[in-house]
Short mmCIF file of C-alpha atoms in Angstrom, two decimals:
data_model
loop_
_atom_site.label_atom_id
_atom_site.label_comp_id
_atom_site.label_asym_id
_atom_site.label_seq_id
_atom_site.Cartn_x
_atom_site.Cartn_y
_atom_site.Cartn_z
CA MET T 17 22.20 89.47 247.65
CA MET T 18 21.42 93.15 247.76
CA LYS T 19 18.64 92.65 245.26
CA THR T 20 17.20 89.81 247.28
CA ARG T 21 17.31 91.87 250.45
CA LYS T 22 15.44 94.69 248.76
CA ILE T 23 12.73 92.31 247.63
CA LEU T 24 12.43 90.88 251.11
CA THR T 25 12.30 94.34 252.61
CA LEU T 26 9.61 95.40 250.17
CA GLY T 27 7.66 92.24 250.95
CA ALA T 28 7.90 92.95 254.67
CA ALA T 29 6.70 96.50 254.09
CA VAL T 30 3.72 95.29 252.09
CA ALA T 31 2.90 92.73 254.79
CA ALA T 32 3.13 95.40 257.47
CA ALA T 33 0.88 97.69 255.46
CA LEU T 34 -1.66 94.91 255.02
CA THR T 35 -1.49 94.15 258.73
CA LEU T 36 -2.08 97.80 259.62
CA GLY T 37 -4.90 98.01 257.11
CA SER T 38 -6.49 94.90 258.61
CA CYS T 39 -6.30 96.38 262.11
CA SER T 40 -7.79 99.70 261.00
CA GLU T 41 -10.66 97.90 259.32
CA LYS T 42 -11.66 96.46 262.68
CA LYS T 43 -12.11 99.87 264.26
CA PHE T 44 -14.91 102.39 264.26
CA ASN T 45 -14.29 106.06 264.95
CA VAL T 46 -16.22 108.80 266.67
CA GLU T 47 -14.85 112.26 266.08
CA GLY T 48 -15.95 115.87 265.99
CA THR T 49 -16.15 118.98 268.13
CA LEU T 50 -17.56 119.54 271.60
CA SER T 51 -17.13 123.22 272.39
CA GLU T 52 -17.38 125.00 275.75
CA ALA T 53 -15.78 122.00 277.46
CA ALA T 54 -12.07 122.77 277.69
CA ASP T 55 -10.19 120.53 280.17
CA SER T 56 -13.20 118.21 280.53
CA MET T 57 -12.85 114.46 280.11
CA LEU T 58 -14.90 113.03 277.26
CA TYR T 59 -15.66 109.32 277.51
CA LEU T 60 -16.76 106.85 274.86
CA GLU T 61 -18.68 104.15 276.75
CA ASN T 62 -20.22 100.86 275.68
CA VAL T 63 -23.81 100.52 276.91
CA GLY T 64 -23.88 96.73 277.19
CA LEU T 65 -26.46 94.31 278.50
CA GLU T 66 -24.44 93.81 281.67
CA GLY T 67 -23.51 97.42 282.32
CA ILE T 68 -21.63 100.44 281.05
CA THR T 69 -17.91 100.19 280.21
CA ALA T 70 -15.53 102.97 279.20
CA ILE T 71 -13.59 102.03 276.04
CA ASP T 72 -11.83 105.31 275.18
CA SER T 73 -11.45 108.81 276.55
CA VAL T 74 -9.76 112.13 275.84
CA LYS T 75 -9.21 115.41 277.66
CA LEU T 76 -10.69 118.17 275.53
CA GLY T 77 -8.68 121.20 274.55
CA GLU T 78 -9.80 124.76 273.88
CA ASP T 79 -11.04 123.96 270.37
CA GLY T 80 -13.04 120.93 271.58
CA THR T 81 -11.92 118.61 268.81
CA PHE T 82 -11.74 114.90 269.61
CA SER T 83 -11.23 111.50 268.02
CA LEU T 84 -12.14 108.27 269.78
CA SER T 85 -12.32 104.69 268.56
CA GLY T 86 -13.40 101.18 269.47
CA GLU T 87 -13.24 97.63 268.21
CA GLN T 88 -15.75 96.49 265.63
CA THR T 89 -18.31 93.99 266.91
CA PRO T 90 -20.04 91.23 264.91
CA ALA T 91 -23.48 92.75 265.56
CA PRO T 92 -24.72 96.32 266.11
CA GLU T 93 -23.70 97.71 269.46
CA PHE T 94 -24.68 100.75 271.49
CA TYR T 95 -22.41 103.44 272.90
CA ARG T 96 -22.57 106.87 274.40
CA LEU T 97 -20.40 109.98 274.56
CA ARG T 98 -20.38 111.43 278.06
CA ILE T 99 -19.14 114.54 279.81
CA HIS T 100 -20.27 114.42 283.43
CA ASP T 101 -24.05 113.79 283.23
CA GLN T 102 -24.47 114.96 279.63
CA ILE T 103 -24.88 112.02 277.23
CA ILE T 104 -25.15 111.49 273.48
CA ASN T 105 -26.40 108.02 272.51
CA LEU T 106 -24.80 106.26 269.55
CA CYS T 107 -25.05 103.00 267.66
CA VAL T 108 -22.32 101.35 265.60
CA ASP T 109 -22.94 98.53 263.14
CA SER T 110 -19.76 98.64 261.03
CA THR T 111 -16.37 100.36 260.83
CA GLU T 112 -18.00 103.70 260.15
CA THR T 113 -16.78 107.12 261.18
CA ILE T 114 -19.40 109.08 263.12
CA THR T 115 -19.03 112.83 263.42
CA ILE T 116 -20.57 114.80 266.28
CA LYS T 117 -20.87 118.55 266.68
CA ALA T 118 -22.23 119.95 269.94
CA ALA T 119 -21.58 122.27 272.87
CA TYR T 120 -21.43 121.58 276.60
CA PRO T 121 -23.58 121.57 278.72
CA THR T 122 -26.45 121.28 276.22
CA MET T 123 -24.99 118.41 274.19
CA ALA T 124 -27.60 115.84 275.28
CA GLY T 125 -30.45 117.68 273.60
CA LYS T 126 -28.66 119.76 270.96
CA TYR T 127 -26.18 118.05 268.70
CA GLU T 128 -25.54 117.27 265.05
CA VAL T 129 -24.51 113.82 263.86
CA THR T 130 -23.32 112.72 260.43
CA GLY T 131 -21.93 109.47 259.05
CA SER T 132 -24.61 107.17 260.46
CA ASP T 133 -28.31 106.96 259.64
CA ASN T 134 -28.84 104.87 262.80
CA CYS T 135 -27.32 107.59 264.98
CA GLU T 136 -29.45 110.25 263.31
CA LYS T 137 -32.59 108.22 264.02
CA ILE T 138 -31.44 107.71 267.61
CA ARG T 139 -31.01 111.49 267.89
CA GLU T 140 -34.62 111.95 266.71
CA LEU T 141 -35.88 109.36 269.19
CA THR T 142 -33.90 110.91 272.03
CA LEU T 143 -35.38 114.36 271.40
CA LYS T 144 -38.88 112.90 271.24
CA GLN T 145 -38.32 111.04 274.51
CA MET T 146 -36.97 114.18 276.24
CA GLU T 147 -40.03 116.15 275.15
CA LEU T 148 -42.36 113.39 276.36
CA GLN T 149 -40.64 113.23 279.74
CA GLU T 150 -40.88 116.99 280.19
CA ARG T 151 -44.62 116.92 279.42
CA CYS T 152 -45.17 113.98 281.77
CA PHE T 153 -43.41 115.73 284.64
CA LYS T 154 -45.49 118.86 283.99
CA VAL T 155 -48.75 116.89 284.11
CA ASN T 156 -47.60 115.10 287.25
CA ARG T 157 -47.00 118.46 288.93
CA GLU T 158 -50.04 120.34 287.70
CA LEU T 159 -52.78 117.72 287.27
CA PRO T 160 -52.89 115.24 290.17
CA GLY T 161 -55.44 112.49 290.55
CA VAL T 162 -57.32 110.38 288.03
CA ASN T 163 -57.35 113.10 285.37
CA GLY T 164 -53.58 113.39 285.54
CA ARG T 165 -53.12 109.63 285.26
CA ASP T 166 -55.43 109.49 282.24
CA SER T 167 -53.56 112.35 280.60
CA LEU T 168 -50.22 110.59 281.15
CA ARG T 169 -51.52 107.38 279.63
CA ASN T 170 -52.87 109.22 276.59
CA MET T 171 -49.55 110.98 276.01
CA ILE T 172 -47.55 107.78 276.34
CA GLU T 173 -49.95 105.89 274.08
CA ALA T 174 -49.68 108.59 271.39
CA TYR T 175 -45.89 108.44 271.68
CA LYS T 176 -45.88 104.67 271.26
CA GLN T 177 -48.11 104.84 268.20
CA ASP T 178 -45.75 107.36 266.58
CA VAL T 179 -42.61 105.37 267.37
CA THR T 180 -43.99 101.96 266.39
CA ARG T 181 -45.30 103.26 263.08
CA ASN T 182 -42.32 105.42 262.05
CA TYR T 183 -39.36 103.63 263.62
CA ILE T 184 -40.04 100.08 264.82
CA TYR T 185 -42.36 98.59 262.20
CA ALA T 186 -40.86 100.79 259.49
CA ALA T 187 -37.47 99.08 259.91
CA PRO T 188 -37.47 96.37 262.63
CA ASN T 189 -34.04 95.16 261.49
CA LYS T 190 -32.39 98.50 262.22
CA PRO T 191 -30.53 99.14 265.48
CA TYR T 192 -32.60 102.27 266.12
CA ALA T 193 -35.73 100.09 266.29
CA TYR T 194 -34.03 98.10 269.07
CA PHE T 195 -33.07 101.38 270.79
CA ALA T 196 -36.69 102.59 270.65
CA LEU T 197 -37.96 99.52 272.51
CA PHE T 198 -35.90 100.35 275.60
CA GLN T 199 -36.59 104.06 275.97
CA THR T 200 -37.78 105.15 279.39
CA VAL T 201 -39.67 107.96 281.09
CA ALA T 202 -38.83 108.58 284.74
CA GLY T 203 -36.92 105.29 284.81
CA MET T 204 -39.86 103.26 283.49
CA LEU T 205 -39.93 101.49 280.14
CA ILE T 206 -42.29 103.22 277.72
CA PHE T 207 -42.95 99.91 275.96
CA ASP T 208 -44.14 97.14 278.27
CA PRO T 209 -42.88 93.75 277.03
CA GLN T 210 -44.54 91.82 279.85
CA THR T 211 -48.25 92.58 279.81
CA ASN T 212 -49.14 94.95 276.94
CA HIS T 213 -50.30 92.98 273.89
CA GLN T 214 -49.33 95.62 271.31
CA ASP T 215 -45.96 96.28 272.92
CA ILE T 216 -45.17 92.56 272.98
CA LYS T 217 -45.86 92.47 269.21
CA ALA T 218 -43.33 95.28 268.70
CA PHE T 219 -40.68 93.39 270.66
CA ALA T 220 -41.46 90.24 268.67
CA ALA T 221 -41.08 92.08 265.33
CA VAL T 222 -37.61 93.34 266.23
CA ALA T 223 -36.63 89.99 267.75
CA THR T 224 -37.59 88.19 264.54
CA SER T 225 -35.50 90.57 262.41
CA TRP T 226 -32.49 90.25 264.70
CA ASP T 227 -32.85 86.46 264.71
CA GLN T 228 -32.47 86.55 260.95
CA ASN T 229 -29.61 89.04 260.77
CA TYR T 230 -27.63 88.46 263.98
CA PRO T 231 -28.58 84.97 265.25
CA ASP T 232 -25.56 84.58 267.54
CA ALA T 233 -25.58 88.02 269.18
CA MET T 234 -26.30 88.31 272.91
CA ARG T 235 -28.77 91.11 272.23
CA THR T 236 -30.67 88.84 269.84
CA LYS T 237 -30.98 86.12 272.46
CA ASN T 238 -32.06 88.67 275.06
CA LEU T 239 -34.71 90.11 272.72
CA HIS T 240 -35.92 86.62 271.87
CA ASN T 241 -36.34 85.72 275.56
CA ILE T 242 -38.19 88.97 276.31
CA ALA T 243 -40.58 88.42 273.40
CA ILE T 244 -41.24 84.77 274.29
CA ASN T 245 -41.89 85.58 277.97
CA GLY T 246 -44.18 88.42 276.97
CA MET T 247 -46.22 86.22 274.63
CA ARG T 248 -46.52 83.59 277.35
CA ASN T 249 -47.75 86.17 279.86
CA ASP T 250 -50.12 87.59 277.28
CA ARG T 251 -51.73 84.21 276.70
CA ILE T 252 -52.16 83.63 280.43
CA ALA T 253 -53.76 87.01 281.06
CA GLN T 254 -55.16 87.75 277.61
CA ASN T 255 -58.58 88.93 278.82
CA ASN T 256 -57.50 90.71 281.99
CA THR T 257 -58.05 94.47 282.31
CA LEU T 258 -57.18 97.07 284.88
CA THR T 259 -60.76 97.19 286.10
CA GLU T 260 -60.48 93.60 287.34
CA ALA T 261 -58.08 94.81 289.99
CA VAL T 262 -60.86 96.76 291.65
CA THR T 263 -62.69 93.50 292.37
CA GLN T 264 -59.81 92.02 294.36
CA GLN T 265 -60.94 90.78 297.73
CA LEU T 266 -60.08 92.90 300.71
CA ASP T 267 -58.50 90.74 303.36
CA ALA T 268 -60.08 90.47 306.80
CA ALA T 269 -58.06 93.40 308.12
CA GLY T 270 -59.14 95.85 305.42
CA ILE T 271 -56.17 96.14 303.05
CA ILE T 272 -55.70 94.83 299.54
CA ASP T 273 -52.81 92.44 299.79
CA ILE T 274 -49.73 92.85 297.59
CA THR T 275 -47.35 90.02 296.75
CA LEU T 276 -44.31 90.83 294.62
CA ILE T 277 -40.67 89.81 294.26
CA ASP T 278 -38.16 91.84 296.27
CA ASN T 279 -34.69 92.98 295.25
CA LYS T 280 -33.18 89.76 296.61
CA GLY T 281 -35.43 87.52 294.54
CA GLN T 282 -37.77 86.58 297.40
CA GLN T 283 -41.57 86.74 297.33
CA ARG T 284 -42.82 89.30 299.85
CA SER T 285 -46.42 89.98 300.86
CA LEU T 286 -47.76 93.11 302.53
CA SER T 287 -50.01 90.93 304.73
CA ASP T 288 -46.94 89.26 306.25
CA LEU T 289 -46.21 92.53 308.07
CA LYS T 290 -49.42 92.44 310.14
CA GLY T 291 -48.57 93.39 313.71
CA LYS T 292 -46.26 96.20 312.59
CA VAL T 293 -46.88 99.80 311.69
CA VAL T 294 -46.21 99.90 307.94
CA LEU T 295 -45.56 102.67 305.48
CA LEU T 296 -46.80 101.36 302.11
CA ASP T 297 -44.93 103.46 299.56
CA PHE T 298 -45.45 103.65 295.79
CA HIS T 299 -42.24 104.98 294.31
CA VAL T 300 -40.32 105.55 291.06
CA PHE T 301 -36.54 105.59 291.56
CA GLY T 302 -36.03 107.17 288.15
CA MET T 303 -37.78 110.39 289.16
CA GLU T 304 -35.67 113.46 289.87
CA GLU T 305 -36.81 113.84 293.49
CA SER T 306 -36.20 110.18 294.37
CA PRO T 307 -32.85 110.58 296.24
CA LYS T 308 -34.27 113.25 298.55
CA ARG T 309 -37.37 111.18 299.25
CA ILE T 310 -35.35 108.04 299.97
CA LEU T 311 -33.14 109.98 302.38
CA ALA T 312 -36.22 111.15 304.32
CA MET T 313 -37.59 107.59 304.45
CA ARG T 314 -34.26 106.28 305.69
CA GLU T 315 -34.42 108.75 308.56
CA LEU T 316 -37.90 107.48 309.47
CA TYR T 317 -36.73 103.89 309.27
CA ASN T 318 -33.64 104.49 311.39
CA LYS T 319 -35.73 106.24 314.03
CA PHE T 320 -38.65 103.80 314.32
CA SER T 321 -37.68 100.39 312.92
CA GLY T 322 -36.59 99.16 316.34
CA GLN T 323 -40.07 99.91 317.70
CA GLY T 324 -42.07 97.83 315.23
CA PHE T 325 -42.08 100.08 312.16
CA GLU T 326 -41.53 98.76 308.61
CA ILE T 327 -41.60 100.12 305.07
CA TYR T 328 -43.07 98.11 302.20
CA GLN T 329 -41.96 99.95 299.10
CA VAL T 330 -43.44 99.17 295.68
CA ALA T 331 -41.17 100.40 292.89
CA LEU T 332 -42.78 101.10 289.51
CA ASP T 333 -39.54 101.41 287.53
CA GLY T 334 -39.38 99.57 284.22
CA ASP T 335 -35.62 98.96 284.36
CA GLU T 336 -35.10 96.04 286.75
CA HIS T 337 -31.29 96.35 286.79
CA PHE T 338 -31.49 100.07 287.66
CA TRP T 339 -34.01 99.35 290.43
CA LYS T 340 -31.79 96.67 291.97
CA GLN T 341 -28.84 99.04 291.96
CA GLN T 342 -30.85 101.77 293.66
CA THR T 343 -32.26 99.49 296.36
CA ALA T 344 -29.25 97.27 297.10
CA ALA T 345 -28.43 99.11 300.34
CA LEU T 346 -31.97 99.87 301.52
CA PRO T 347 -32.89 98.12 304.81
CA TRP T 348 -36.65 97.86 304.28
CA VAL T 349 -38.83 95.65 302.06
CA SER T 350 -38.31 96.75 298.47
CA VAL T 351 -40.41 95.04 295.78
CA ARG T 352 -41.05 95.96 292.14
CA ASP T 353 -44.14 95.80 289.95
CA PRO T 354 -42.92 95.41 286.33
CA ARG T 355 -46.26 96.74 285.05
CA GLY T 356 -45.16 100.23 286.09
CA LEU T 357 -47.78 102.95 285.82
CA SER T 358 -50.15 100.41 284.27
CA SER T 359 -50.18 98.41 287.49
CA PRO T 360 -53.66 97.43 288.73
CA LEU T 361 -52.40 98.23 292.23
CA LEU T 362 -52.61 101.95 291.43
CA VAL T 363 -56.28 101.51 290.62
CA SER T 364 -56.87 99.36 293.69
CA TYR T 365 -55.32 101.94 296.00
CA ASN T 366 -56.69 104.91 294.04
CA VAL T 367 -53.21 106.29 293.43
CA GLY T 368 -53.43 109.13 290.93
CA THR T 369 -49.94 110.57 291.35
CA VAL T 370 -46.67 108.83 292.12
CA PRO T 371 -45.00 108.98 294.59
CA ASP T 372 -47.70 108.30 297.17
CA TYR T 373 -47.81 106.45 300.48
CA PHE T 374 -50.24 105.00 303.03
CA LEU T 375 -49.75 104.48 306.74
CA ILE T 376 -51.06 101.12 308.00
CA ASP T 377 -51.53 100.39 311.71
CA ARG T 378 -50.65 97.18 313.58
CA ASN T 379 -54.06 95.69 312.74
CA SER T 380 -53.46 96.26 309.00
CA ASN T 381 -55.93 99.11 308.73
CA ILE T 382 -55.09 102.03 306.46
CA VAL T 383 -55.20 105.08 308.72
CA LEU T 384 -53.59 107.79 306.62
CA ARG T 385 -52.35 108.62 303.11
CA MET T 386 -49.67 111.08 302.06
CA ALA T 387 -52.03 113.95 301.19
CA GLN T 388 -53.42 113.86 304.73
CA ALA T 389 -50.08 113.73 306.54
CA SER T 390 -48.79 117.03 307.87
CA ASP T 391 -46.36 115.37 310.32
CA ILE T 392 -45.65 111.76 309.38
CA GLU T 393 -43.27 111.22 312.30
CA SER T 394 -45.92 111.99 314.90
CA GLU T 395 -48.47 109.88 313.02
CA ILE T 396 -46.11 106.89 313.09
CA GLN T 397 -45.27 107.50 316.73
CA LYS T 398 -48.96 107.47 317.72
CA ARG T 399 -49.43 103.99 316.24
CA LEU T 400 -46.35 102.31 317.72
#
């Protein structure tokens, strides 16, 4: 009996070991050192299609060492390490161990990563994107008008050519190619999957590769839908150019009408507001100064909305979900043009720098633009 018990015990031990091994094989690990962050909480978060979810966390000690883990997924998935507003983007496509070395508060732009080629490529793309955004903000500050807009377009186009050639088309099946498609500048997608023919082709290349490798993944289905919708839009408007916007008919009152979908899914037209004093605002919620600007506009709205004043705000953000979050509590008309800085509306209204606004009187005549307004409150008051 003793001998039998020993055999059974050994068998149970082996089974337990196999069970533990099986569990460990379903995990990925992110470990390393984040110095200068003692007593800070470090979060490992999943950046999913439906939002961001924390999956592990640790309070850092004096030495900054950490070890976090998450469940393996059947297809590549995206994550981020976060301390306050400092973020390191990651991708996991197996049960790998990813090692990070960085210091707070510069971790977002200065870190080392080993153990994952995808994460190294994402680091390269992140640094490129940060440099592009810094240059775009500098041009926006120092070179207003048409020249500034042309300079921004040239910089973004050069960036896209670099990324498509060296990251997307070089390896469309890799997770970092997917990551590249959804990079943003000032909250706007760099690649336009709705109206830009070349950008649609890039989305389609990655979608095709993911269809082959991960046919059941939610991200694959999402990519597929984006690519299909983009190709459909491209066929409908294949010969349209920005210059065609200039030929739009002015309505009888002297404004170029705008009809876009608002943050509640309803179609809203600028012309529907005739009879009110309207502030037509072109805005990007992803820009650094956005919260301060929105606060000032809320004060105007609270003061004058009861007297016949309205705001028709055109957002140029590429990320629709982000825009909806930012505008959910705003009381005025908030619409979004998915074409972003390539929108023909900017040409039609001769907008060289965003943000910009126009004041429209009760007869739908444009009476003032932002550069001319020294006291917008008194200008509104005069027209009410």
